[in-house]
XYZ file of C-alpha atoms in Angstrom:
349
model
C 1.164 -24.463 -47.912
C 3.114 -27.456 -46.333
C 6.552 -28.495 -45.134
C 9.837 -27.622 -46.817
C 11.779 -30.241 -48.178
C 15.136 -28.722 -48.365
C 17.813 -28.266 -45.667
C 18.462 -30.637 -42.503
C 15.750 -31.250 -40.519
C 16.145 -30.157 -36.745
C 14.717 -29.705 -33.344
C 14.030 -26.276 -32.194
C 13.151 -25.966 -28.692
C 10.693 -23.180 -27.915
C 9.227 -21.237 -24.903
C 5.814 -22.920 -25.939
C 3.602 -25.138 -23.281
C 1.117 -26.969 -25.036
C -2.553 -26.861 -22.531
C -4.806 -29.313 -22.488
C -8.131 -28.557 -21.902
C -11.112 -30.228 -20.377
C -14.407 -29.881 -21.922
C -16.360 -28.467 -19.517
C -17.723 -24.939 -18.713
C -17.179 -21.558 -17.482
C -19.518 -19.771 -16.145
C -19.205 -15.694 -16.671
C -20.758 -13.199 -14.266
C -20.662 -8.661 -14.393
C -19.117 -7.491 -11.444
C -20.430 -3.798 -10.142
C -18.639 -2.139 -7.540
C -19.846 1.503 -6.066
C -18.700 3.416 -5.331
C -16.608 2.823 -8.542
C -13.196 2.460 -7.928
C -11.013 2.887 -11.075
C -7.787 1.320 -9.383
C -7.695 -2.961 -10.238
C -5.381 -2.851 -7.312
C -8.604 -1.838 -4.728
C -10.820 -3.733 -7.031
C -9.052 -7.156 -6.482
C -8.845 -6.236 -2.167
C -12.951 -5.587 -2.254
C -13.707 -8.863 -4.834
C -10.970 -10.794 -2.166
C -12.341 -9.766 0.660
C -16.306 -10.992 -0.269
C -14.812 -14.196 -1.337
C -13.326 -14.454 2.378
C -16.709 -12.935 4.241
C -19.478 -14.595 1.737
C -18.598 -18.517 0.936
C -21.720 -19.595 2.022
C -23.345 -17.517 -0.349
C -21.097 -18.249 -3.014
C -21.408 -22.126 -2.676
C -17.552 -22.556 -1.771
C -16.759 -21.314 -5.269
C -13.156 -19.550 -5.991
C -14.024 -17.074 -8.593
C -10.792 -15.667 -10.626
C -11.358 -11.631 -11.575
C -9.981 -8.983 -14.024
C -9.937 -6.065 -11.531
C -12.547 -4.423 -13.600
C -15.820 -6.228 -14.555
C -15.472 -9.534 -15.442
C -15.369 -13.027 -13.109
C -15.467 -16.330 -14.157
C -15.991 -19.923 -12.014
C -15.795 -23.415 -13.133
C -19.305 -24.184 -11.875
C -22.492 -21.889 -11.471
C -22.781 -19.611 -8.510
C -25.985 -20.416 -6.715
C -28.101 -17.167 -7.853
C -28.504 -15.520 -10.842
C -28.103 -11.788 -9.707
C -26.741 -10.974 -6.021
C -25.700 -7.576 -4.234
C -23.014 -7.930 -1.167
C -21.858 -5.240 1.281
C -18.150 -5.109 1.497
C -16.177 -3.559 3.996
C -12.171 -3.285 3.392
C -9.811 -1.255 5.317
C -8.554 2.250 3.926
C -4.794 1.474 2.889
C -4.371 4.743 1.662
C -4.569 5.770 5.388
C -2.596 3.520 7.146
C -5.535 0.576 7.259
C -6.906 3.148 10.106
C -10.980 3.160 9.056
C -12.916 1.292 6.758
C -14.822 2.062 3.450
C -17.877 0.598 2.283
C -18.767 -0.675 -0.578
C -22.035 -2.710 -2.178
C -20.878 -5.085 -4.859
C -23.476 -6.907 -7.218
C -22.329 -9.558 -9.049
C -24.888 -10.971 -12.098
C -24.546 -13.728 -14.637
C -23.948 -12.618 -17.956
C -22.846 -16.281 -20.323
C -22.141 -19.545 -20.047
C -18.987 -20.445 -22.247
C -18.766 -24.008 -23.366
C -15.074 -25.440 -24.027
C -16.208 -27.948 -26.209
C -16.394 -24.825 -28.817
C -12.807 -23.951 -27.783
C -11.526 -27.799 -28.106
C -13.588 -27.571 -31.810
C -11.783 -25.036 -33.044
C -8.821 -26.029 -32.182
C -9.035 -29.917 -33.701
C -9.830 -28.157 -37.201
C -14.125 -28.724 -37.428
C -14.920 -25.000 -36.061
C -14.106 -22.569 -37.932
C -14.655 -19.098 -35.843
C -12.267 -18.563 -32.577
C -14.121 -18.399 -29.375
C -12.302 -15.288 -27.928
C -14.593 -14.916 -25.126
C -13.412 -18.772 -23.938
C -9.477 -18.072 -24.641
C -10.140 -14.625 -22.408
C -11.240 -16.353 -19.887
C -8.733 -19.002 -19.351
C -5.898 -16.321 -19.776
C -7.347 -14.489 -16.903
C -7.553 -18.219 -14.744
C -3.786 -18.312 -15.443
C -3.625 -14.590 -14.708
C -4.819 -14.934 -10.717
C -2.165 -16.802 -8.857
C 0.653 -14.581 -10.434
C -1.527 -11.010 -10.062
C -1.486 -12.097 -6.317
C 1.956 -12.552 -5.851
C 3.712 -10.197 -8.290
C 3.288 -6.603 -9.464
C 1.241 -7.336 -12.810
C 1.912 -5.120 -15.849
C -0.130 -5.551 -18.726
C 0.678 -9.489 -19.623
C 3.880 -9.840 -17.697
C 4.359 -10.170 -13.990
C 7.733 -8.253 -11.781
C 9.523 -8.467 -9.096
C 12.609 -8.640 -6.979
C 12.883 -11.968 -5.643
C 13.317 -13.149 -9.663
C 16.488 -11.585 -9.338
C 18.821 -10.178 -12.011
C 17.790 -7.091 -12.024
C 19.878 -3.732 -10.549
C 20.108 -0.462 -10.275
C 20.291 1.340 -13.505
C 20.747 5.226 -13.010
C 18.620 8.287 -11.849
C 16.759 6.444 -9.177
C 15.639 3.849 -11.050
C 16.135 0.440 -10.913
C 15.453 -2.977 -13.148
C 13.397 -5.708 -12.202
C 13.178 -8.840 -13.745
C 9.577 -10.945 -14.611
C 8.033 -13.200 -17.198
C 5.237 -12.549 -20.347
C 2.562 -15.481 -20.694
C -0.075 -14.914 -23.353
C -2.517 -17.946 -24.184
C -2.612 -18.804 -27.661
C -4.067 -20.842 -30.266
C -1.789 -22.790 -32.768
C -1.862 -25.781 -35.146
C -0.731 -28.010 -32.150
C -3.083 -26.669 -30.197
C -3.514 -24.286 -27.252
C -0.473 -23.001 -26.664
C 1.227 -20.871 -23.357
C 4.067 -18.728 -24.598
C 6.200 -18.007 -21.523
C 9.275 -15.229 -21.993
C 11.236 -13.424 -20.034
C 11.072 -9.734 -19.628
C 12.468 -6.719 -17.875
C 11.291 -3.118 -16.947
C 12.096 -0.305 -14.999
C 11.061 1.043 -11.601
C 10.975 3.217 -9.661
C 13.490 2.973 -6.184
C 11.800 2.418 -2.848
C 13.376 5.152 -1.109
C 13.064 9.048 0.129
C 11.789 11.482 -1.852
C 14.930 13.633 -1.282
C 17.370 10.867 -2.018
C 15.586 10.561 -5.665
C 15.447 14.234 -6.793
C 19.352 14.141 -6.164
C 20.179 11.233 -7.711
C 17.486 11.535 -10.399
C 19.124 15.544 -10.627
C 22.526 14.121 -10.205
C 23.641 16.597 -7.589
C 26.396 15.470 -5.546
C 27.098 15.721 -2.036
C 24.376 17.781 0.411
C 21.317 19.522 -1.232
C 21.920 23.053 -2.476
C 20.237 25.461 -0.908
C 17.688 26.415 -3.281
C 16.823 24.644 -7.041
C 16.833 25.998 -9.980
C 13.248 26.340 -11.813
C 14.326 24.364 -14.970
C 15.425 21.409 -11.951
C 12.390 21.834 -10.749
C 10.560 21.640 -13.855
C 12.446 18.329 -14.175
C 11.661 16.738 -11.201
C 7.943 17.711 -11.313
C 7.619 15.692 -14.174
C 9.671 12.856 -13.412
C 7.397 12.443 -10.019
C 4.067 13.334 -11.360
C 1.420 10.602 -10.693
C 4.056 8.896 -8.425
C 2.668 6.833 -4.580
C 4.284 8.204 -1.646
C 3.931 7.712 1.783
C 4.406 9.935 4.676
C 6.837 9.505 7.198
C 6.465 12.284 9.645
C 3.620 10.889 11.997
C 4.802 8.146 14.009
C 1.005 6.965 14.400
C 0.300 6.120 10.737
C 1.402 6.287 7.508
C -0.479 7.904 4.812
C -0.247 7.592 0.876
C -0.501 10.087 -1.446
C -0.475 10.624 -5.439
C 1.684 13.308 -5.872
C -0.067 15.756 -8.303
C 2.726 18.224 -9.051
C 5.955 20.122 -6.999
C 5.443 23.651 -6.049
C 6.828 26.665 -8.068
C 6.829 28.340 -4.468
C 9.466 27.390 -1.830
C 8.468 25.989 1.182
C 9.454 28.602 3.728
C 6.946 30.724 1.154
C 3.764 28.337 1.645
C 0.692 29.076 3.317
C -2.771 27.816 3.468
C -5.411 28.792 5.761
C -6.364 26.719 9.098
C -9.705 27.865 11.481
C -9.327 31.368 9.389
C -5.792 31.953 10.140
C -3.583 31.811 7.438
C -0.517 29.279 9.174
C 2.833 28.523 7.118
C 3.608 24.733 6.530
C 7.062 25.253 8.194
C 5.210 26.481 11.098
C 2.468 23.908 11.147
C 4.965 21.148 11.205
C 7.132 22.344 14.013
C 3.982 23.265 16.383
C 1.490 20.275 15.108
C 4.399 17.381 14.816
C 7.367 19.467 16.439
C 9.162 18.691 13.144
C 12.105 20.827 12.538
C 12.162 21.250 8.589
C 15.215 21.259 6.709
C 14.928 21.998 3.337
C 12.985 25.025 3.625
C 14.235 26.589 0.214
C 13.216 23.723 -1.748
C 9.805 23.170 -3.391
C 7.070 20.944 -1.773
C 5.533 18.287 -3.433
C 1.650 18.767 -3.862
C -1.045 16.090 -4.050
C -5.234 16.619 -4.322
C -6.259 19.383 -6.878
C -4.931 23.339 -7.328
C -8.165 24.290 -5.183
C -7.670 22.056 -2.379
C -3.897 20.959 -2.623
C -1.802 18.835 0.522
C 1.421 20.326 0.660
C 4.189 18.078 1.192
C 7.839 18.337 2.330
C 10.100 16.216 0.362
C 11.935 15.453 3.304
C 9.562 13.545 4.721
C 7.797 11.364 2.165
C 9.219 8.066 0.902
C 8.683 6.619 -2.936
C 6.527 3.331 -2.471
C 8.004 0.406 -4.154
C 6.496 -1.612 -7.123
C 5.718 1.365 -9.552
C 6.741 1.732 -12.789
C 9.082 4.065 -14.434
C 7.211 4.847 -17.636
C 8.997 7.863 -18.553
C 11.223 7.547 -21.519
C 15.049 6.153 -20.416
C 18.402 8.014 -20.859
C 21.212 6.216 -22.506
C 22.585 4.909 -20.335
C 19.683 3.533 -18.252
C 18.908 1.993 -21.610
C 22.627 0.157 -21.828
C 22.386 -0.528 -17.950
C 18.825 -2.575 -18.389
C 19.759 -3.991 -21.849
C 23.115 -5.666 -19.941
C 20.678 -6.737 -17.228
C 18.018 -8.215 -19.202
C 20.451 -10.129 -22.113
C 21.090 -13.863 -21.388
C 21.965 -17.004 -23.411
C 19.580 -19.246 -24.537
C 20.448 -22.262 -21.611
C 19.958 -19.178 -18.784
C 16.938 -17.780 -20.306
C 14.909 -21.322 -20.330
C 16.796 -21.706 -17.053
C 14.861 -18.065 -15.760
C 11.586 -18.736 -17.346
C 11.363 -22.321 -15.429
C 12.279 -20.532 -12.421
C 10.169 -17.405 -12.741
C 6.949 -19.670 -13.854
């Protein structure tokens, strides 16, 4: 292998940061929270919020995490294995209560970047992974903080751009950085991307745009709509609007075949109908009373609830496959020239 010889030389300009790299250490520890939370989200709040409550006992360190088990400092904690009670407020409730949670944190490695800068000068021949991990996930913690992470890239809507693209979905903009090893060097490749998401907005408001039904809701839906929306919404975060007091989140696990004014569920041995139950428990008048109710919790112990009154929580995903013309609509958003795109990626990074 070497350089060609034929053609023009020229300058390419690429969306490539070369890293330097000091060689020092990192300093690996296994992080066990129970009870085990499989949500990186809740993971990051706990490992945040012993970092706030425990510096003395963590020497003033900053530790950057992975949301799952892995945390990594630039100098040694000051123990070798250490268990902390954590106590973090219930979001999924409105921050009303708090759960508890005992959090033991143990040193697993000590990773030398001496190996890394090695490796990368040509007189090492193996790749230290384990050392390339961890720096990605150093470069990872500022961005997880402020953005809504997804795999390698980071969203959201102060990057602009981005737009409404059809069926209650919208585009948001973000940037891809992956760490990587080249012949220069160690390498930070930096593009722009683009995915979809879901609206922040009522529940109601999405199954008739997402439906496209125009005007006022129909009276009742059709079981092949419904069938629709149910999957379109499964596994979605809503939060409920009807109690003035707090706000409660939900997962929704799946939309009623029943309609509402048809929906029971027993209450001190008395079997009460949720139309009923929200007039005399919140003196809520429902509306939609021919129209399915969302469900979350399991078959055997569902929460029924009206679609009137819960709202789609911002920052999730849209992982269901896009229609054409959601597909055109974020392909016009995302496409820029050269100049704009390094333009966006100095801006976004």
């Amino acid at each position: 292998p070497g350089y060609g010889t034929a053609g023009k030389r020229c300058r390419v300009r690429a969306n490539h940061l070369l890293v330097q790299v000091a060689g020092k250490e990192i300093y690996h520890y296994d992080v066990s929270i129970s009870p085990e939370s499989m949500a990186r989200e809740r993971n990051r709040s706990i490992i945040n919020e012993l970092v706030r409550l425990h510096k003395q006992h963590l020497d003033g360190r900053l530790p950057v995490y992975d949301g799952r088990k892995g945390m990594f400092t630039a100098a040694p904690l000051p123990f070798k294995t250490k268990e902390f009670i954590v106590k973090v407020s219930n979001t999924e409730r409105g921050y009303q209560g708090e759960k508890e949670y005992k959090v033991t944190i143990k040193e697993v490695a000590k990773l030398n970047l001496y190996n890394l800068q090695q490796f990368l000068a040509g007189r090492q021949r193996e790749l230290p992974q384990d050392t390339i991990q961890a720096l990605d996930i150093a470069l990872r913690e500022t961005p997880t903080a402020k953005y809504t992470p997804i795999s390698r890239s980071f969203f959201s809507k102060s990057f602009g751009h981005g737009g409404d693209i059809g069926s209650g979905v919208e585009c948001w903009r973000g940037y891809y950085q992956s760490l990587r090893p080249t012949q220069m060097g160690l390498s930070l490749n930096i593009d722009i991307s683009a995915t979809a998401f879901y609206k922040a907005q009522p529940v109601m408001d999405f199954a008739l745009e997402y439906l496209n039904i125009r005007g006022d809701a129909p009276r009742r839906l059709f079981d092949q709509d419904r069938l629709k929306l149910k999957k379109a919404l499964k596994g979605v975060r809503v939060v409920a609007t009807h109690r003035p007091d707090i706000s409660i989140r939900y997962k929704i696990t799946g939309i009623t075949s029943a309609p509402l004014n048809e929906l029971t569920f027993d209450l001190d041995g008395t079997r009460v109908s949720v139309v009923q139950y929200f007039k005399r428990q919140y003196d809520y008048s429902l509306k939609y009373v021919q129209w399915p109710c969302l469900q979350a919790g399991s078959d055997s112990r569902p929460t029924y609830l009206p679609m009137e009154v819960c709202n789609i929580l911002g920052g999730q995903r849209y992982s269901r496959k896009l229609n054409e013309r959601q597909v055109t609509n974020i392909l016009r958003l995302a496409c820029e020239r050269p100049d704009k795109r390094e333009g966006s990626i100095v801006e976004g990074y």
